[in-house]
């Protein structure tokens, strides 16, 4: 599994925990000496909160290196510089180890005060007693300030458990040149148009080898395979898991339609699932592919001047009269149920995620052309944010500016409109618009295992090992068994 919302080449995720007691079977060295790879900024030893002995809150995330680590450390340093009684210390592990770390450290009584889980895991973490429900005043702020999908991802059983941070929506990337050469003046809007464009843009050499895939289905990892399929499923009006979280609904008419569509694309040679779309699309070897908004910045870097050929549009729907829908995934910041200082932890999260700070426009001078980080602490505690075409004097939350600085988004549509600005990359606009209609990835207790099972059966369908009927039947049986056992 690749970290949702990040380049697949940067992190690879391994196993998962589908049972509460699994953490107890892990090596005791992890419980005694701490998790290997954790690092953080220097901070005082945790104290009582008396003058000269501040409370120190630990924040555990997957922002372990590079731009992500620096982006988070900026506002944390700002908080520490302007707050005497409560300090925050960041700790991080690679995404690969994040869920295991949460569970192991909690079992050992060493859980962090503040945690940033992938929202897919929230049901499991709540069931295991790791996450604390948000106090009513924070829950109301979250419901009021974020889109429905982001709030739903951060909630379990109707209760809000944290502030949404990174949010990713899915859309259709397409190569304008390849579509134009095949006789199309724009992207497909319906599945019929999608299939026609996929077949007409597919190219083979004289030996039958595929040179260009019309539509890039990919078995690269579960976030790619499952993300593509669920985005199409949502666009068809379907869902993967029932509203009560106790069974799958993949065998609905919408699910069958998606599996039929993907089967046809592979059978007719328009899709070659074994090809890595993250390399093939930038090279002009894929005409269309469904993926999340994080990819936009990567494509700019990879493609250079050829990026002008890239367009983004909403995920096509079965019929022209259908309303748009797609998939959203994300992360959140929540508070440990066993933490000793929950009030202080929630106050820090409110400051980070809801307090507005001034935007410093790139066109307004002063910061333009410098190599300062987009997040910078000042003597007065103000955060300066550079953003494309954002009006001078407008304000956004620290978390929104943090995410935009690393090529991501939050679920705060107002912040995103301010930061992206009218003069920004038009390819980001469909992902912003999708915040209003995206369907969150289900986060029931057995969600991680259910996702892995779905991937296994999708790949069996794509590779011809199972028919559509077999894939739907086996997925239903396996996923129903998993999610029912997880309650």
PDB file of N, CA and C in Angstrom, residues 111-150:
ATOM      1  N   UNK A 111       1.867   5.859  24.161  1.00  0.00           N
ATOM      2  CA  UNK A 111       1.270   6.524  23.017  1.00  0.00           C
ATOM      3  C   UNK A 111       1.523   8.020  23.029  1.00  0.00           C
ATOM      4  N   UNK A 112       1.629   8.606  21.836  1.00  0.00           N
ATOM      5  CA  UNK A 112       1.814  10.044  21.712  1.00  0.00           C
ATOM      6  C   UNK A 112       0.544  10.775  22.143  1.00  0.00           C
ATOM      7  N   UNK A 113       0.697  12.029  22.570  1.00  0.00           N
ATOM      8  CA  UNK A 113      -0.466  12.828  22.966  1.00  0.00           C
ATOM      9  C   UNK A 113      -1.353  13.155  21.773  1.00  0.00           C
ATOM     10  N   UNK A 114      -0.714  13.443  20.644  1.00  0.00           N
ATOM     11  CA  UNK A 114      -1.410  13.826  19.417  1.00  0.00           C
ATOM     12  C   UNK A 114      -0.947  12.899  18.302  1.00  0.00           C
ATOM     13  N   UNK A 115      -1.885  12.416  17.492  1.00  0.00           N
ATOM     14  CA  UNK A 115      -1.558  11.463  16.433  1.00  0.00           C
ATOM     15  C   UNK A 115      -2.176  11.902  15.120  1.00  0.00           C
ATOM     16  N   UNK A 116      -1.484  11.551  14.035  1.00  0.00           N
ATOM     17  CA  UNK A 116      -1.993  11.876  12.701  1.00  0.00           C
ATOM     18  C   UNK A 116      -2.219  10.592  11.901  1.00  0.00           C
ATOM     19  N   UNK A 117      -3.337   9.924  12.093  1.00  0.00           N
ATOM     20  CA  UNK A 117      -3.587   8.678  11.361  1.00  0.00           C
ATOM     21  C   UNK A 117      -4.169   8.905   9.972  1.00  0.00           C
ATOM     22  N   UNK A 118      -3.944   7.940   9.112  1.00  0.00           N
ATOM     23  CA  UNK A 118      -4.670   7.821   7.847  1.00  0.00           C
ATOM     24  C   UNK A 118      -6.109   7.503   8.227  1.00  0.00           C
ATOM     25  N   UNK A 119      -7.062   8.242   7.675  1.00  0.00           N
ATOM     26  CA  UNK A 119      -8.458   8.126   8.125  1.00  0.00           C
ATOM     27  C   UNK A 119      -9.051   6.745   7.899  1.00  0.00           C
ATOM     28  N   UNK A 120      -8.501   5.971   6.978  1.00  0.00           N
ATOM     29  CA  UNK A 120      -8.956   4.595   6.766  1.00  0.00           C
ATOM     30  C   UNK A 120      -8.872   3.779   8.046  1.00  0.00           C
ATOM     31  N   UNK A 121      -7.930   4.119   8.933  1.00  0.00           N
ATOM     32  CA  UNK A 121      -7.696   3.345  10.147  1.00  0.00           C
ATOM     33  C   UNK A 121      -8.543   3.802  11.333  1.00  0.00           C
ATOM     34  N   UNK A 122      -9.317   4.847  11.179  1.00  0.00           N
ATOM     35  CA  UNK A 122      -9.968   5.449  12.347  1.00  0.00           C
ATOM     36  C   UNK A 122     -10.884   4.490  13.080  1.00  0.00           C
ATOM     37  N   UNK A 123     -11.648   3.681  12.342  1.00  0.00           N
ATOM     38  CA  UNK A 123     -12.533   2.730  13.002  1.00  0.00           C
ATOM     39  C   UNK A 123     -11.770   1.747  13.855  1.00  0.00           C
ATOM     40  N   UNK A 124     -10.653   1.253  13.338  1.00  0.00           N
ATOM     41  CA  UNK A 124      -9.815   0.321  14.084  1.00  0.00           C
ATOM     42  C   UNK A 124      -9.212   0.987  15.316  1.00  0.00           C
ATOM     43  N   UNK A 125      -8.736   2.225  15.163  1.00  0.00           N
ATOM     44  CA  UNK A 125      -8.114   2.926  16.277  1.00  0.00           C
ATOM     45  C   UNK A 125      -9.133   3.287  17.358  1.00  0.00           C
ATOM     46  N   UNK A 126     -10.340   3.638  16.949  1.00  0.00           N
ATOM     47  CA  UNK A 126     -11.390   3.931  17.927  1.00  0.00           C
ATOM     48  C   UNK A 126     -11.776   2.658  18.671  1.00  0.00           C
ATOM     49  N   UNK A 127     -11.943   1.576  17.927  1.00  0.00           N
ATOM     50  CA  UNK A 127     -12.308   0.306  18.552  1.00  0.00           C
ATOM     51  C   UNK A 127     -11.235  -0.159  19.546  1.00  0.00           C
ATOM     52  N   UNK A 128      -9.981   0.152  19.248  1.00  0.00           N
ATOM     53  CA  UNK A 128      -8.874  -0.246  20.120  1.00  0.00           C
ATOM     54  C   UNK A 128      -8.663   0.723  21.277  1.00  0.00           C
ATOM     55  N   UNK A 129      -9.470   1.758  21.359  1.00  0.00           N
ATOM     56  CA  UNK A 129      -9.349   2.701  22.457  1.00  0.00           C
ATOM     57  C   UNK A 129      -8.162   3.636  22.348  1.00  0.00           C
ATOM     58  N   UNK A 130      -7.723   3.913  21.121  1.00  0.00           N
ATOM     59  CA  UNK A 130      -6.561   4.776  20.916  1.00  0.00           C
ATOM     60  C   UNK A 130      -6.957   6.243  20.788  1.00  0.00           C
ATOM     61  N   UNK A 131      -8.073   6.521  20.117  1.00  0.00           N
ATOM     62  CA  UNK A 131      -8.476   7.900  19.835  1.00  0.00           C
ATOM     63  C   UNK A 131      -9.552   8.386  20.803  1.00  0.00           C
ATOM     64  N   UNK A 132      -9.467   9.659  21.156  1.00  0.00           N
ATOM     65  CA  UNK A 132     -10.424  10.313  22.049  1.00  0.00           C
ATOM     66  C   UNK A 132     -11.417  11.120  21.207  1.00  0.00           C
ATOM     67  N   UNK A 133     -12.726  11.014  21.472  1.00  0.00           N
ATOM     68  CA  UNK A 133     -13.685  11.849  20.741  1.00  0.00           C
ATOM     69  C   UNK A 133     -13.393  13.329  20.954  1.00  0.00           C
ATOM     70  N   UNK A 134     -13.627  14.122  19.930  1.00  0.00           N
ATOM     71  CA  UNK A 134     -13.410  15.561  20.057  1.00  0.00           C
ATOM     72  C   UNK A 134     -14.445  16.160  21.013  1.00  0.00           C
ATOM     73  N   UNK A 135     -14.044  17.057  21.913  1.00  0.00           N
ATOM     74  CA  UNK A 135     -15.015  17.761  22.755  1.00  0.00           C
ATOM     75  C   UNK A 135     -16.035  18.485  21.879  1.00  0.00           C
ATOM     76  N   UNK A 136     -17.208  18.726  22.411  1.00  0.00           N
ATOM     77  CA  UNK A 136     -18.316  19.255  21.618  1.00  0.00           C
ATOM     78  C   UNK A 136     -17.971  20.547  20.893  1.00  0.00           C
ATOM     79  N   UNK A 137     -17.235  21.453  21.564  1.00  0.00           N
ATOM     80  CA  UNK A 137     -16.922  22.721  20.904  1.00  0.00           C
ATOM     81  C   UNK A 137     -15.964  22.521  19.727  1.00  0.00           C
ATOM     82  N   UNK A 138     -15.056  21.571  19.839  1.00  0.00           N
ATOM     83  CA  UNK A 138     -14.152  21.275  18.723  1.00  0.00           C
ATOM     84  C   UNK A 138     -14.901  20.535  17.614  1.00  0.00           C
ATOM     85  N   UNK A 139     -15.759  19.613  17.987  1.00  0.00           N
ATOM     86  CA  UNK A 139     -16.539  18.884  16.982  1.00  0.00           C
ATOM     87  C   UNK A 139     -17.388  19.844  16.155  1.00  0.00           C
ATOM     88  N   UNK A 140     -17.956  20.847  16.808  1.00  0.00           N
ATOM     89  CA  UNK A 140     -18.768  21.823  16.079  1.00  0.00           C
ATOM     90  C   UNK A 140     -17.911  22.655  15.142  1.00  0.00           C
ATOM     91  N   UNK A 141     -16.726  23.041  15.587  1.00  0.00           N
ATOM     92  CA  UNK A 141     -15.817  23.789  14.716  1.00  0.00           C
ATOM     93  C   UNK A 141     -15.445  22.966  13.487  1.00  0.00           C
ATOM     94  N   UNK A 142     -15.212  21.688  13.687  1.00  0.00           N
ATOM     95  CA  UNK A 142     -14.834  20.812  12.579  1.00  0.00           C
ATOM     96  C   UNK A 142     -15.994  20.653  11.598  1.00  0.00           C
ATOM     97  N   UNK A 143     -17.184  20.408  12.114  1.00  0.00           N
ATOM     98  CA  UNK A 143     -18.345  20.239  11.230  1.00  0.00           C
ATOM     99  C   UNK A 143     -18.644  21.516  10.450  1.00  0.00           C
ATOM    100  N   UNK A 144     -18.385  22.650  11.081  1.00  0.00           N
ATOM    101  CA  UNK A 144     -18.697  23.927  10.454  1.00  0.00           C
ATOM    102  C   UNK A 144     -17.636  24.345   9.435  1.00  0.00           C
ATOM    103  N   UNK A 145     -16.381  23.953   9.669  1.00  0.00           N
ATOM    104  CA  UNK A 145     -15.298  24.489   8.860  1.00  0.00           C
ATOM    105  C   UNK A 145     -14.838  23.637   7.698  1.00  0.00           C
ATOM    106  N   UNK A 146     -15.265  22.360   7.641  1.00  0.00           N
ATOM    107  CA  UNK A 146     -14.751  21.450   6.619  1.00  0.00           C
ATOM    108  C   UNK A 146     -15.881  20.869   5.780  1.00  0.00           C
ATOM    109  N   UNK A 147     -15.511  20.372   4.603  1.00  0.00           N
ATOM    110  CA  UNK A 147     -16.474  19.710   3.741  1.00  0.00           C
ATOM    111  C   UNK A 147     -16.982  18.413   4.343  1.00  0.00           C
ATOM    112  N   UNK A 148     -18.117  17.945   3.830  1.00  0.00           N
ATOM    113  CA  UNK A 148     -18.757  16.757   4.389  1.00  0.00           C
ATOM    114  C   UNK A 148     -17.859  15.526   4.337  1.00  0.00           C
ATOM    115  N   UNK A 149     -17.156  15.332   3.236  1.00  0.00           N
ATOM    116  CA  UNK A 149     -16.311  14.142   3.109  1.00  0.00           C
ATOM    117  C   UNK A 149     -15.182  14.157   4.130  1.00  0.00           C
ATOM    118  N   UNK A 150     -14.583  15.326   4.344  1.00  0.00           N
ATOM    119  CA  UNK A 150     -13.491  15.427   5.315  1.00  0.00           C
ATOM    120  C   UNK A 150     -13.995  15.167   6.725  1.00  0.00           C
TER     121      UNK A 150
END
